[in-house]
Short mmCIF file of C-alpha atoms (C1' of nucleotides) in Angstrom, two decimals:
data_model
loop_
_atom_site.label_atom_id
_atom_site.label_comp_id
_atom_site.label_asym_id
_atom_site.label_seq_id
_atom_site.Cartn_x
_atom_site.Cartn_y
_atom_site.Cartn_z
CA UNK A 881 -26.91 -19.38 1.15
CA UNK A 882 -23.56 -20.63 2.25
CA UNK A 883 -23.14 -24.28 3.09
CA UNK A 884 -20.28 -24.09 5.52
CA UNK A 885 -18.25 -27.25 5.43
CA UNK A 886 -20.98 -29.60 4.31
CA UNK A 887 -19.56 -31.66 1.48
CA UNK A 888 -21.18 -31.16 -1.90
CA UNK A 889 -21.79 -34.05 -4.29
CA UNK A 890 -18.18 -34.67 -5.34
CA UNK A 891 -18.08 -33.71 -8.99
CA UNK A 892 -14.84 -34.70 -10.73
CA UNK A 893 -12.54 -31.73 -11.09
CA UNK A 894 -11.97 -30.21 -14.49
CA UNK A 895 -8.41 -29.75 -15.74
CA UNK A 896 -7.00 -26.77 -13.89
CA UNK A 897 -9.86 -26.61 -11.42
CA UNK A 898 -9.08 -26.09 -7.76
CA UNK A 899 -10.77 -28.01 -4.96
CA UNK A 900 -13.00 -26.23 -2.50
CA UNK A 901 -10.93 -24.64 0.27
CA UNK A 902 -11.17 -25.60 3.90
CA UNK A 903 -14.27 -24.30 5.59
CA UNK A 904 -13.92 -20.87 7.17
CA UNK A 905 -12.95 -20.66 10.83
CA UNK A 906 -15.75 -22.02 12.98
CA UNK A 907 -18.45 -19.58 13.88
CA UNK A 908 -20.43 -19.51 17.06
CA UNK A 909 -24.13 -20.13 16.72
CA UNK A 910 -24.73 -16.52 17.71
CA UNK A 911 -22.18 -15.23 15.18
CA UNK A 912 -23.87 -17.22 12.46
CA UNK A 913 -27.17 -15.70 13.45
CA UNK A 914 -25.67 -12.23 13.41
CA UNK A 915 -24.25 -12.71 9.93
CA UNK A 916 -27.55 -14.05 8.67
CA UNK A 917 -29.44 -11.11 10.16
CA UNK A 918 -26.89 -8.67 8.78
CA UNK A 919 -27.25 -10.16 5.37
CA UNK A 920 -31.00 -9.87 5.53
CA UNK A 921 -30.84 -6.23 6.60
CA UNK A 922 -28.21 -5.38 4.02
CA UNK A 923 -30.12 -6.84 1.13
CA UNK A 924 -33.63 -5.82 2.14
CA UNK A 925 -33.00 -2.36 3.52
CA UNK A 926 -29.77 -1.25 1.96
CA UNK A 927 -26.25 -0.60 3.25
CA UNK A 928 -27.29 2.45 5.27
CA UNK A 929 -29.62 0.34 7.35
CA UNK A 930 -26.85 -2.01 8.41
CA UNK A 931 -25.95 -0.40 11.72
CA UNK A 932 -24.89 -2.11 14.91
CA UNK A 933 -28.05 -0.94 16.65
CA UNK A 934 -30.30 -2.10 13.85
CA UNK A 935 -28.55 -5.46 13.77
CA UNK A 936 -28.84 -5.86 17.51
CA UNK A 937 -32.50 -4.95 17.25
CA UNK A 938 -33.01 -7.69 14.70
CA UNK A 939 -31.47 -10.16 17.15
CA UNK A 940 -33.49 -8.95 20.11
CA UNK A 941 -30.53 -7.55 22.02
CA UNK A 942 -28.81 -4.17 22.49
CA UNK A 943 -25.95 -2.96 20.39
CA UNK A 944 -23.17 -3.24 22.98
CA UNK A 945 -24.00 -6.92 23.44
CA UNK A 946 -22.93 -7.54 19.88
CA UNK A 947 -19.38 -6.94 20.99
CA UNK A 948 -19.52 -10.12 23.03
CA UNK A 949 -19.55 -11.96 19.71
CA UNK A 950 -17.94 -9.66 17.17
CA UNK A 951 -14.95 -7.43 17.52
CA UNK A 952 -16.66 -4.65 15.63
CA UNK A 953 -18.43 -3.73 12.45
CA UNK A 954 -15.38 -4.43 10.33
CA UNK A 955 -15.38 -7.96 11.66
CA UNK A 956 -19.01 -8.42 10.74
CA UNK A 957 -18.38 -7.13 7.24
CA UNK A 958 -15.47 -9.47 6.85
CA UNK A 959 -17.72 -12.40 7.65
CA UNK A 960 -20.21 -11.17 5.08
CA UNK A 961 -17.41 -10.93 2.52
CA UNK A 962 -16.36 -14.49 3.34
CA UNK A 963 -19.89 -15.67 2.69
CA UNK A 964 -20.06 -13.74 -0.54
CA UNK A 965 -16.81 -15.21 -1.81
CA UNK A 966 -17.96 -18.71 -0.95
CA UNK A 967 -21.27 -18.17 -2.66
CA UNK A 968 -19.64 -16.63 -5.70
CA UNK A 969 -17.18 -19.50 -5.91
CA UNK A 970 -19.97 -22.00 -5.65
CA UNK A 971 -22.02 -20.28 -8.34
CA UNK A 972 -19.15 -19.97 -10.80
CA UNK A 973 -17.77 -23.46 -10.22
CA UNK A 974 -21.24 -24.82 -10.76
CA UNK A 975 -21.37 -22.92 -14.03
CA UNK A 976 -18.34 -24.89 -15.16
CA UNK A 977 -20.03 -28.21 -14.57
CA UNK A 978 -23.65 -27.62 -15.43
CA UNK A 979 -24.38 -28.35 -19.05
CA UNK A 980 -25.16 -24.71 -19.81
CA UNK A 981 -26.61 -23.92 -23.21
CA UNK A 982 -23.58 -21.90 -24.29
CA UNK A 983 -19.83 -21.95 -24.35
CA UNK A 984 -18.13 -22.37 -20.96
CA UNK A 985 -17.02 -18.75 -21.08
CA UNK A 986 -20.52 -17.51 -21.73
CA UNK A 987 -22.00 -19.81 -19.11
CA UNK A 988 -19.56 -18.37 -16.60
CA UNK A 989 -20.45 -14.79 -17.46
CA UNK A 990 -24.14 -15.50 -17.21
CA UNK A 991 -23.70 -17.16 -13.84
CA UNK A 992 -21.60 -14.30 -12.52
CA UNK A 993 -24.02 -11.66 -13.63
CA UNK A 994 -26.95 -13.55 -12.17
CA UNK A 995 -25.09 -14.02 -8.92
CA UNK A 996 -24.44 -10.31 -8.54
CA UNK A 997 -27.92 -9.22 -9.59
CA UNK A 998 -29.64 -11.41 -7.03
CA UNK A 999 -27.65 -9.97 -4.09
CA UNK A 1000 -26.52 -6.54 -5.28
CA UNK A 1001 -25.73 -5.03 -1.92
CA UNK A 1002 -23.73 -8.00 -0.74
CA UNK A 1003 -21.86 -8.00 -4.02
CA UNK A 1004 -21.05 -4.33 -3.65
CA UNK A 1005 -19.93 -4.80 -0.09
CA UNK A 1006 -17.71 -7.72 -0.99
CA UNK A 1007 -16.05 -6.14 -4.00
CA UNK A 1008 -15.69 -2.47 -3.13
CA UNK A 1009 -12.81 -0.93 -1.27
CA UNK A 1010 -9.49 -2.43 -0.32
CA UNK A 1011 -9.58 -6.14 0.44
CA UNK A 1012 -8.41 -7.39 3.83
CA UNK A 1013 -6.64 -10.26 2.21
CA UNK A 1014 -4.71 -11.65 5.18
CA UNK A 1015 -7.91 -12.03 7.18
CA UNK A 1016 -9.61 -14.32 4.70
CA UNK A 1017 -9.58 -18.12 5.01
CA UNK A 1018 -6.63 -19.69 3.30
CA UNK A 1019 -7.24 -20.49 -0.33
CA UNK A 1020 -10.69 -18.94 -0.52
CA UNK A 1021 -9.71 -16.15 -2.86
CA UNK A 1022 -7.83 -18.47 -5.21
CA UNK A 1023 -10.66 -20.94 -5.30
CA UNK A 1024 -13.28 -18.29 -5.96
CA UNK A 1025 -11.23 -16.87 -8.83
CA UNK A 1026 -10.30 -20.22 -10.28
CA UNK A 1027 -13.16 -20.64 -12.78
CA UNK A 1028 -11.93 -17.63 -14.71
CA UNK A 1029 -8.65 -19.38 -15.21
CA UNK A 1030 -10.26 -22.67 -16.10
CA UNK A 1031 -12.28 -20.98 -18.80
CA UNK A 1032 -9.48 -18.95 -20.34
CA UNK A 1033 -6.45 -21.14 -19.72
CA UNK A 1034 -4.29 -18.11 -19.08
CA UNK A 1035 -3.91 -16.09 -15.91
CA UNK A 1036 -3.70 -12.68 -17.55
CA UNK A 1037 -6.67 -13.40 -19.75
CA UNK A 1038 -8.49 -14.73 -16.72
CA UNK A 1039 -7.89 -11.55 -14.77
CA UNK A 1040 -8.93 -9.41 -17.72
CA UNK A 1041 -12.12 -11.39 -18.21
CA UNK A 1042 -12.96 -11.17 -14.52
CA UNK A 1043 -12.27 -7.45 -14.64
CA UNK A 1044 -14.67 -7.07 -17.53
CA UNK A 1045 -17.34 -9.05 -15.71
CA UNK A 1046 -16.87 -7.10 -12.51
CA UNK A 1047 -16.83 -3.82 -14.38
CA UNK A 1048 -20.05 -4.57 -16.20
CA UNK A 1049 -21.72 -5.88 -13.06
CA UNK A 1050 -20.80 -2.97 -10.85
CA UNK A 1051 -21.64 -0.38 -13.47
CA UNK A 1052 -24.97 -2.06 -14.02
CA UNK A 1053 -25.69 -2.21 -10.29
CA UNK A 1054 -24.78 1.43 -9.86
CA UNK A 1055 -26.84 2.56 -12.84
CA UNK A 1056 -23.77 4.01 -14.45
CA UNK A 1057 -24.68 3.19 -18.03
CA UNK A 1058 -26.56 5.86 -19.92
CA UNK A 1059 -30.29 5.41 -19.54
CA UNK A 1060 -31.79 3.25 -22.26
CA UNK A 1061 -28.62 1.25 -22.81
CA UNK A 1062 -29.03 -2.28 -24.08
CA UNK A 1063 -27.02 -4.03 -21.42
CA UNK A 1064 -27.51 -7.48 -22.87
CA UNK A 1065 -25.81 -6.19 -26.00
CA UNK A 1066 -22.98 -4.83 -23.91
CA UNK A 1067 -22.44 -8.18 -22.23
CA UNK A 1068 -22.64 -9.88 -25.58
CA UNK A 1069 -20.03 -7.57 -27.04
CA UNK A 1070 -17.71 -8.21 -24.14
CA UNK A 1071 -18.22 -11.93 -24.33
CA UNK A 1072 -17.50 -11.95 -28.04
CA UNK A 1073 -14.24 -10.11 -27.63
CA UNK A 1074 -12.96 -12.61 -25.11
CA UNK A 1075 -14.46 -15.62 -26.81
CA UNK A 1076 -12.32 -14.76 -29.77
CA UNK A 1077 -9.29 -13.70 -27.74
CA UNK A 1078 -9.24 -16.88 -25.70
CA UNK A 1079 -8.97 -19.07 -28.73
CA UNK A 1080 -5.89 -17.27 -30.01
CA UNK A 1081 -2.27 -17.63 -29.09
CA UNK A 1082 -1.35 -15.56 -26.10
CA UNK A 1083 1.44 -13.57 -27.59
CA UNK A 1084 0.43 -12.50 -31.03
CA UNK A 1085 0.90 -8.94 -29.91
CA UNK A 1086 3.63 -6.41 -29.95
CA UNK A 1087 5.49 -6.13 -26.68
CA UNK A 1088 3.66 -3.26 -25.16
CA UNK A 1089 4.78 -2.03 -21.76
CA UNK A 1090 2.76 0.06 -19.34
CA UNK A 1091 5.78 1.32 -17.54
CA UNK A 1092 4.73 4.94 -17.86
CA UNK A 1093 1.65 4.23 -15.81
CA UNK A 1094 2.32 4.43 -12.11
CA UNK A 1095 0.34 4.99 -8.99
CA UNK A 1096 0.26 8.36 -7.32
CA UNK A 1097 2.85 8.32 -4.53
CA UNK A 1098 1.41 7.11 -1.22
CA UNK A 1099 -2.23 7.92 -1.72
CA UNK A 1100 -3.98 7.07 1.50
CA UNK A 1101 -7.08 4.94 1.55
CA UNK A 1102 -9.15 4.02 4.54
CA UNK A 1103 -7.34 1.94 7.10
CA UNK A 1104 -8.88 -1.45 7.70
CA UNK A 1105 -8.70 -3.14 11.06
CA UNK A 1106 -7.32 -6.68 11.08
CA UNK A 1107 -9.69 -9.50 11.86
CA UNK A 1108 -10.12 -10.51 15.46
CA UNK A 1109 -11.36 -13.91 16.46
CA UNK A 1110 -14.59 -14.52 18.26
CA UNK A 1111 -14.53 -13.17 21.81
CA UNK B 103 -6.85 20.46 -12.67
CA UNK B 104 -10.05 21.48 -14.28
CA UNK B 105 -10.13 24.39 -16.65
CA UNK B 106 -13.68 25.53 -16.22
CA UNK B 107 -14.97 27.14 -19.34
CA UNK B 108 -11.67 28.37 -20.67
CA UNK B 109 -11.51 27.41 -24.33
CA UNK B 110 -8.86 24.87 -25.28
CA UNK B 111 -6.95 25.11 -28.56
CA UNK B 112 -9.74 24.09 -30.91
CA UNK B 113 -8.62 20.77 -32.31
CA UNK B 114 -10.73 19.59 -35.24
CA UNK B 115 -13.22 16.96 -34.15
CA UNK B 116 -12.71 13.37 -35.18
CA UNK B 117 -15.56 11.49 -36.84
CA UNK B 118 -18.08 10.67 -34.15
CA UNK B 119 -16.43 12.88 -31.57
CA UNK B 120 -18.61 15.11 -29.41
CA UNK B 121 -17.80 18.69 -28.61
CA UNK B 122 -17.03 19.75 -25.07
CA UNK B 123 -20.22 20.38 -23.12
CA UNK B 124 -21.20 23.70 -21.68
CA UNK B 125 -19.23 24.66 -18.61
CA UNK B 126 -20.74 23.51 -15.34
CA UNK B 127 -23.05 25.90 -13.50
CA UNK B 128 -21.08 28.82 -12.22
CA UNK B 129 -19.43 28.35 -8.90
CA UNK B 130 -18.86 31.00 -6.30
CA UNK B 131 -15.27 31.80 -5.55
CA UNK B 132 -15.74 30.28 -2.13
CA UNK B 133 -17.31 27.14 -3.56
CA UNK B 134 -14.40 26.74 -5.92
CA UNK B 135 -12.04 27.07 -2.99
CA UNK B 136 -14.00 24.50 -1.04
CA UNK B 137 -13.89 22.00 -3.87
CA UNK B 138 -10.17 22.54 -4.33
CA UNK B 139 -9.54 22.06 -0.62
CA UNK B 140 -11.75 18.99 -0.55
CA UNK B 141 -9.87 17.53 -3.45
CA UNK B 142 -6.57 18.15 -1.70
CA UNK B 143 -7.76 16.50 1.50
CA UNK B 144 -9.32 13.58 -0.32
CA UNK B 145 -6.23 12.77 -2.31
CA UNK B 146 -3.60 13.48 0.32
CA UNK B 147 -5.30 12.13 3.42
CA UNK B 148 -7.83 9.65 2.13
CA UNK B 149 -11.62 9.54 2.03
CA UNK B 150 -11.98 9.22 5.80
CA UNK B 151 -10.29 12.56 6.28
CA UNK B 152 -12.80 14.36 4.09
CA UNK B 153 -14.99 15.66 6.88
CA UNK B 154 -17.03 18.82 6.97
CA UNK B 155 -15.05 19.93 10.00
CA UNK B 156 -11.74 19.04 8.42
CA UNK B 157 -12.70 20.86 5.24
CA UNK B 158 -13.80 23.93 7.16
CA UNK B 159 -10.55 23.81 9.05
CA UNK B 160 -8.64 23.81 5.79
CA UNK B 161 -10.53 26.95 4.77
CA UNK B 162 -10.03 28.69 8.10
CA UNK B 163 -13.70 28.64 9.07
CA UNK B 164 -16.02 26.48 11.17
CA UNK B 165 -18.04 23.59 9.82
CA UNK B 166 -21.50 25.18 10.01
CA UNK B 167 -20.28 28.07 7.88
CA UNK B 168 -19.80 25.66 5.01
CA UNK B 169 -23.56 25.44 4.74
CA UNK B 170 -23.63 29.05 3.60
CA UNK B 171 -22.01 27.82 0.38
CA UNK B 172 -22.90 24.16 0.05
CA UNK B 173 -26.16 22.42 0.76
CA UNK B 174 -24.37 19.51 2.37
CA UNK B 175 -21.69 16.91 1.95
CA UNK B 176 -23.53 15.24 -0.92
CA UNK B 177 -23.43 18.55 -2.76
CA UNK B 178 -19.70 18.83 -2.23
CA UNK B 179 -19.16 15.31 -3.50
CA UNK B 180 -21.25 16.01 -6.54
CA UNK B 181 -19.00 18.94 -7.40
CA UNK B 182 -15.97 16.70 -7.00
CA UNK B 183 -17.58 14.17 -9.31
CA UNK B 184 -18.22 16.90 -11.87
CA UNK B 185 -14.57 17.84 -11.77
CA UNK B 186 -13.52 14.23 -12.10
CA UNK B 187 -15.75 13.69 -15.13
CA UNK B 188 -14.41 16.82 -16.79
CA UNK B 189 -10.85 15.80 -16.12
CA UNK B 190 -11.45 12.27 -17.31
CA UNK B 191 -13.10 13.56 -20.46
CA UNK B 192 -10.21 15.88 -21.12
CA UNK B 193 -7.65 13.15 -20.59
CA UNK B 194 -9.38 10.64 -22.81
CA UNK B 195 -10.24 13.10 -25.58
CA UNK B 196 -6.64 14.22 -25.57
CA UNK B 197 -5.62 10.59 -25.98
CA UNK B 198 -7.61 10.51 -29.20
CA UNK B 199 -5.71 13.43 -30.68
CA UNK B 200 -2.19 13.06 -29.35
CA UNK B 201 -0.02 11.01 -31.68
CA UNK B 202 0.32 8.21 -29.13
CA UNK B 203 2.77 5.43 -29.94
CA UNK B 204 0.06 2.80 -30.18
CA UNK B 205 -3.31 2.11 -31.67
CA UNK B 206 -6.06 4.57 -30.69
CA UNK B 207 -7.67 1.93 -28.52
CA UNK B 208 -4.46 1.26 -26.66
CA UNK B 209 -3.70 4.95 -26.31
CA UNK B 210 -7.12 5.40 -24.76
CA UNK B 211 -6.62 2.58 -22.28
CA UNK B 212 -3.22 3.90 -21.28
CA UNK B 213 -4.60 7.38 -20.74
CA UNK B 214 -7.52 6.10 -18.71
CA UNK B 215 -5.35 3.98 -16.48
CA UNK B 216 -2.92 6.82 -15.94
CA UNK B 217 -5.75 9.19 -15.15
CA UNK B 218 -7.12 6.93 -12.45
CA UNK B 219 -3.75 6.07 -10.95
CA UNK B 220 -2.79 9.67 -10.45
CA UNK B 221 -5.94 10.52 -8.47
CA UNK B 222 -7.12 7.21 -7.07
CA UNK B 223 -9.38 8.55 -4.34
CA UNK B 224 -11.12 10.98 -6.62
CA UNK B 225 -11.58 8.24 -9.18
CA UNK B 226 -13.10 5.98 -6.58
CA UNK B 227 -15.40 8.70 -5.34
CA UNK B 228 -16.54 9.55 -8.84
CA UNK B 229 -17.19 6.01 -9.99
CA UNK B 230 -18.50 4.19 -6.95
CA UNK B 231 -22.08 4.03 -5.85
CA UNK B 232 -25.21 5.14 -7.66
CA UNK B 233 -24.76 8.12 -9.93
CA UNK B 234 -26.88 11.22 -9.39
CA UNK B 235 -27.39 11.58 -13.07
CA UNK B 236 -29.99 14.31 -13.16
CA UNK B 237 -27.79 16.61 -11.10
CA UNK B 238 -24.90 16.60 -13.55
CA UNK B 239 -24.37 19.33 -16.15
CA UNK B 240 -26.15 18.58 -19.40
CA UNK B 241 -24.06 16.56 -21.79
CA UNK B 242 -21.14 16.01 -19.45
CA UNK B 243 -21.65 12.30 -19.10
CA UNK B 244 -22.05 11.74 -22.82
CA UNK B 245 -19.01 13.82 -23.63
CA UNK B 246 -16.84 12.03 -21.07
CA UNK B 247 -17.87 8.65 -22.42
CA UNK B 248 -17.60 9.61 -26.05
CA UNK B 249 -13.97 8.55 -26.68
CA UNK B 250 -14.88 4.95 -26.04
CA UNK B 251 -17.37 5.15 -28.83
CA UNK B 252 -14.97 6.94 -31.15
CA UNK B 253 -12.43 4.20 -30.66
CA UNK B 254 -14.76 1.24 -31.09
CA UNK B 255 -17.34 2.60 -33.50
CA UNK B 256 -20.09 0.72 -31.73
CA UNK B 257 -21.98 1.65 -28.61
CA UNK B 258 -22.17 -1.83 -27.11
CA UNK B 259 -18.52 -2.43 -27.75
CA UNK B 260 -17.76 0.98 -26.32
CA UNK B 261 -19.60 0.21 -23.11
CA UNK B 262 -17.94 -3.16 -22.82
CA UNK B 263 -14.50 -1.67 -23.34
CA UNK B 264 -15.16 1.05 -20.80
CA UNK B 265 -16.40 -1.60 -18.39
CA UNK B 266 -13.20 -3.53 -18.84
CA UNK B 267 -11.11 -0.44 -18.24
CA UNK B 268 -13.07 0.55 -15.18
CA UNK B 269 -12.99 -2.97 -13.83
CA UNK B 270 -9.24 -3.23 -14.20
CA UNK B 271 -8.68 0.22 -12.76
CA UNK B 272 -10.86 -0.23 -9.73
CA UNK B 273 -9.58 -3.71 -8.98
CA UNK B 274 -6.05 -2.43 -9.27
CA UNK B 275 -6.77 0.54 -7.01
CA UNK B 276 -8.39 -1.69 -4.44
CA UNK B 277 -5.61 -4.27 -4.51
CA UNK B 278 -8.05 -6.95 -5.50
CA UNK B 279 -5.73 -8.87 -7.81
CA UNK B 280 -3.78 -11.68 -6.19
CA UNK B 281 -0.43 -10.43 -4.91
CA UNK B 282 2.32 -10.74 -7.45
CA UNK B 283 0.01 -10.40 -10.43
CA UNK B 284 1.48 -8.95 -13.58
CA UNK B 285 -1.07 -6.21 -14.13
CA UNK B 286 0.56 -4.92 -17.29
CA UNK B 287 -0.02 -8.35 -18.76
CA UNK B 288 -3.64 -8.22 -17.65
CA UNK B 289 -4.17 -4.88 -19.37
CA UNK B 290 -2.41 -6.20 -22.45
CA UNK B 291 -4.65 -9.26 -22.55
CA UNK B 292 -7.74 -7.11 -22.25
CA UNK B 293 -6.55 -4.72 -24.91
CA UNK B 294 -5.81 -7.55 -27.30
CA UNK B 295 -9.25 -9.06 -26.92
CA UNK B 296 -10.92 -5.78 -27.83
CA UNK B 297 -8.39 -4.78 -30.42
CA UNK B 298 -9.38 -7.89 -32.28
CA UNK B 299 -13.07 -7.62 -31.49
CA UNK B 300 -13.33 -4.05 -32.71
CA UNK B 301 -12.03 -4.90 -36.14
CA UNK B 302 -14.64 -7.54 -36.72
CA UNK B 303 -18.19 -7.26 -37.90
CA UNK B 304 -20.53 -6.50 -35.10
CA UNK B 305 -22.90 -9.40 -35.47
CA UNK B 306 -20.91 -12.50 -36.21
CA UNK B 307 -22.39 -14.07 -33.16
CA UNK B 308 -25.33 -16.22 -32.37
CA UNK B 309 -28.28 -14.33 -30.98
CA UNK B 310 -27.68 -14.83 -27.32
CA UNK B 311 -30.18 -13.36 -24.88
CA UNK B 312 -29.61 -12.64 -21.23
CA UNK B 313 -33.27 -12.65 -20.42
CA UNK B 314 -32.85 -15.07 -17.54
CA UNK B 315 -30.68 -12.56 -15.75
CA UNK B 316 -32.71 -10.09 -13.76
CA UNK B 317 -32.19 -7.81 -10.85
CA UNK B 318 -33.35 -8.79 -7.41
CA UNK B 319 -36.75 -7.18 -6.86
CA UNK B 320 -36.48 -3.74 -5.31
CA UNK B 321 -33.12 -3.96 -3.62
CA UNK B 322 -32.58 -0.70 -1.78
CA UNK B 323 -29.41 1.27 -2.13
CA UNK B 324 -28.52 4.42 -0.32
CA UNK B 325 -30.77 7.32 -1.13
CA UNK B 326 -29.00 10.24 -2.71
CA UNK B 327 -30.14 13.76 -2.14
CA UNK B 328 -30.78 15.82 -5.27
CA UNK B 329 -28.42 18.63 -6.00
CA UNK B 330 -29.26 22.01 -4.56
CA UNK B 331 -27.95 25.17 -6.04
CA UNK B 332 -25.57 27.47 -4.24
CA UNK B 333 -27.22 29.09 -1.26
"C1'" DT C 121 -29.22 56.41 6.69
"C1'" DG C 122 -31.60 52.37 6.98
"C1'" DA C 123 -32.79 47.80 5.08
"C1'" DC C 124 -31.09 43.76 3.70
"C1'" DA C 125 -27.99 40.23 2.00
"C1'" DT C 126 -23.57 37.92 2.98
"C1'" DG C 127 -20.96 35.04 5.61
"C1'" DG C 128 -19.04 34.24 9.70
"C1'" DC C 129 -19.93 32.30 14.70
"C1'" DT C 130 -21.62 29.15 19.02
"C1'" DA C 131 -24.67 25.78 20.83
"C1'" DA C 132 -26.80 21.87 20.15
"C1'" DC C 133 -29.02 17.58 18.18
"C1'" DA C 134 -29.37 12.85 16.25
"C1'" DT C 135 -26.92 9.03 14.79
"C1'" DC C 136 -23.04 6.27 14.46
"C1'" DG C 137 -19.38 2.91 16.29
"C1'" DT C 138 -17.54 1.75 20.49
"C1'" DT C 139 -15.99 1.22 25.61
"C1'" DA C 140 -16.62 0.77 30.63
"C1'" DG C 141 -18.62 -1.39 34.04
"C1'" DC C 142 -22.51 -3.88 36.27
"C1'" DC C 143 -25.08 -8.16 36.93
"C1'" DA C 144 -27.70 -12.62 36.32
"C1'" DT C 145 -27.25 -17.15 35.01
"C1'" DA C 146 -24.71 -21.34 33.46
"C1'" DA C 147 -20.73 -24.18 33.68
"C1'" DT C 148 -17.12 -26.06 36.12
"C1'" DG C 149 -14.12 -27.81 39.59
"C1'" DG C 150 -12.39 -28.71 44.45
"C1'" DC D 567 -22.41 -29.03 47.30
"C1'" DC D 568 -20.85 -24.86 47.03
"C1'" DA D 569 -17.49 -21.49 45.23
"C1'" DT D 570 -15.62 -19.66 41.31
"C1'" DT D 571 -15.40 -18.40 36.77
"C1'" DA D 572 -17.15 -17.76 32.05
"C1'" DT D 573 -20.95 -16.29 29.23
"C1'" DG D 574 -23.80 -12.96 27.60
"C1'" DG D 575 -26.94 -9.75 28.50
"C1'" DC D 576 -27.67 -4.66 30.22
"C1'" DT D 577 -27.21 0.87 30.97
"C1'" DA D 578 -24.50 4.92 30.64
"C1'" DA D 579 -21.61 7.39 28.21
"C1'" DC D 580 -17.92 9.08 24.91
"C1'" DG D 581 -16.15 10.96 20.67
"C1'" DA D 582 -16.88 11.72 15.77
"C1'" DT D 583 -19.98 12.78 12.20
"C1'" DG D 584 -23.47 15.55 9.42
"C1'" DT D 585 -26.55 19.08 10.21
"C1'" DT D 586 -29.81 22.87 12.10
"C1'" DA D 587 -31.11 26.99 14.75
"C1'" DG D 588 -30.22 31.27 15.84
"C1'" DC D 589 -27.11 35.25 16.66
"C1'" DC D 590 -24.25 38.98 14.87
"C1'" DA D 591 -20.75 41.85 12.27
"C1'" DT D 592 -19.96 43.79 7.92
"C1'" DG D 593 -20.74 45.46 3.40
"C1'" DT D 594 -24.07 47.02 -0.32
"C1'" DC D 595 -27.28 49.88 -2.04
"C1'" DA D 596 -31.82 52.41 -2.54
#
DNA sequence: TGACATGGCTAACATCGTTAGCCATAATGG
DNA sequence: CCATTATGGCTAACGATGTTAGCCATGTCA
């Protein structure tokens, strides 16, 4: 669960580690309840069950009344994503400090995988589709991604390692690996590659450019409504 | 575009390379048209535009008439996924044979990234959410994933590398990297890690087990209807 | 020629997110 | 102390979505 604003035991920051960002914009009691209920429904009954009517039901009211507290479903999902990012940040930062049995990099991977596996639907919701970046609390995204930098010491390597972790997590959640795959071995293989890569100088490679790779011109995605404040 | 069943110039197979799987189950002319139209709509107008009514419109008929050819929207999407897997397999197998300017591993990554970037919405559709494995043509999945094994020589390493590629692709498509990120550098960093890892003996690592990491008990996803044949 | 399969159509339904507009109660201010 | 306003519920309803039921024209073929 998310501990909004309550100060944690102040562990000394590691070199390169960011401090926890300001708490997210204050939430009404009722909004907090709605988010909690939504989270419960999402995780226990799946994403299809998370409808405005079902959510209202869970709160003992009718669907239209939800709009007295939330601007719409997109707003609700944004709040869930906020929670997920806070939780993920907490879990991964903790992995940096806890005396895990392995290397920091491996501890981080283990923590990330465990985080995702224990709340798969929330993880999927928070990491799939275009991100509504400007609606998130200031600094949250940076803080949540910071452990990957702390562990690798390089921003490109950090992004690559996070990509690997996310890729493995989401493919595992979606059952995309061939049946019978030894996923632990897959994670191990990935960890090994980066464990070795992180220790090595950043630019021992030929200057390869990806310039031939470009995005298809103006490929539309789904529009995402900007966040509205509590009404 | 997909070249269903038409034989390609028979390039000699590389060691470990799988042969192209049998062509997908025959599609009616009308079904083929529907899939083509759907693909056009999806890529040019985004996933939200891919509606049964919109698709019917594109074909000059009314929505209910679509059900004379397809069992439902899930069926249509499955056909799109089939196409995407064939195309991806073609692109990546070609990367193995073309005299690319780089190492095989790098050539593969470049091809994969380019493939995804040129049809982002189809890629997202084909790789997001639970896979309806039993509805896919026999051998398609294995064949499409085979290049990753050819390049790494090890199944765990192959899955990890594919995970990295998918992670980077999907995060790039969804704009999940912090603004201003040098994504080429990220891909380079990832490639380097695996370039080095692939050359090394598979088991130079301590025997790490992930046994503490388990899935949340019975977390529901969205049910997926099994594929029905053409009606 | 008649039976049947093919492939269109309209009408309609359930479910979804969402809006409009009503009303009771609580809070607030002259 | 009462009037006014804000809060937060409600019902009714709308438009979009996937989908089904049932009708009918046309072509195929025994």
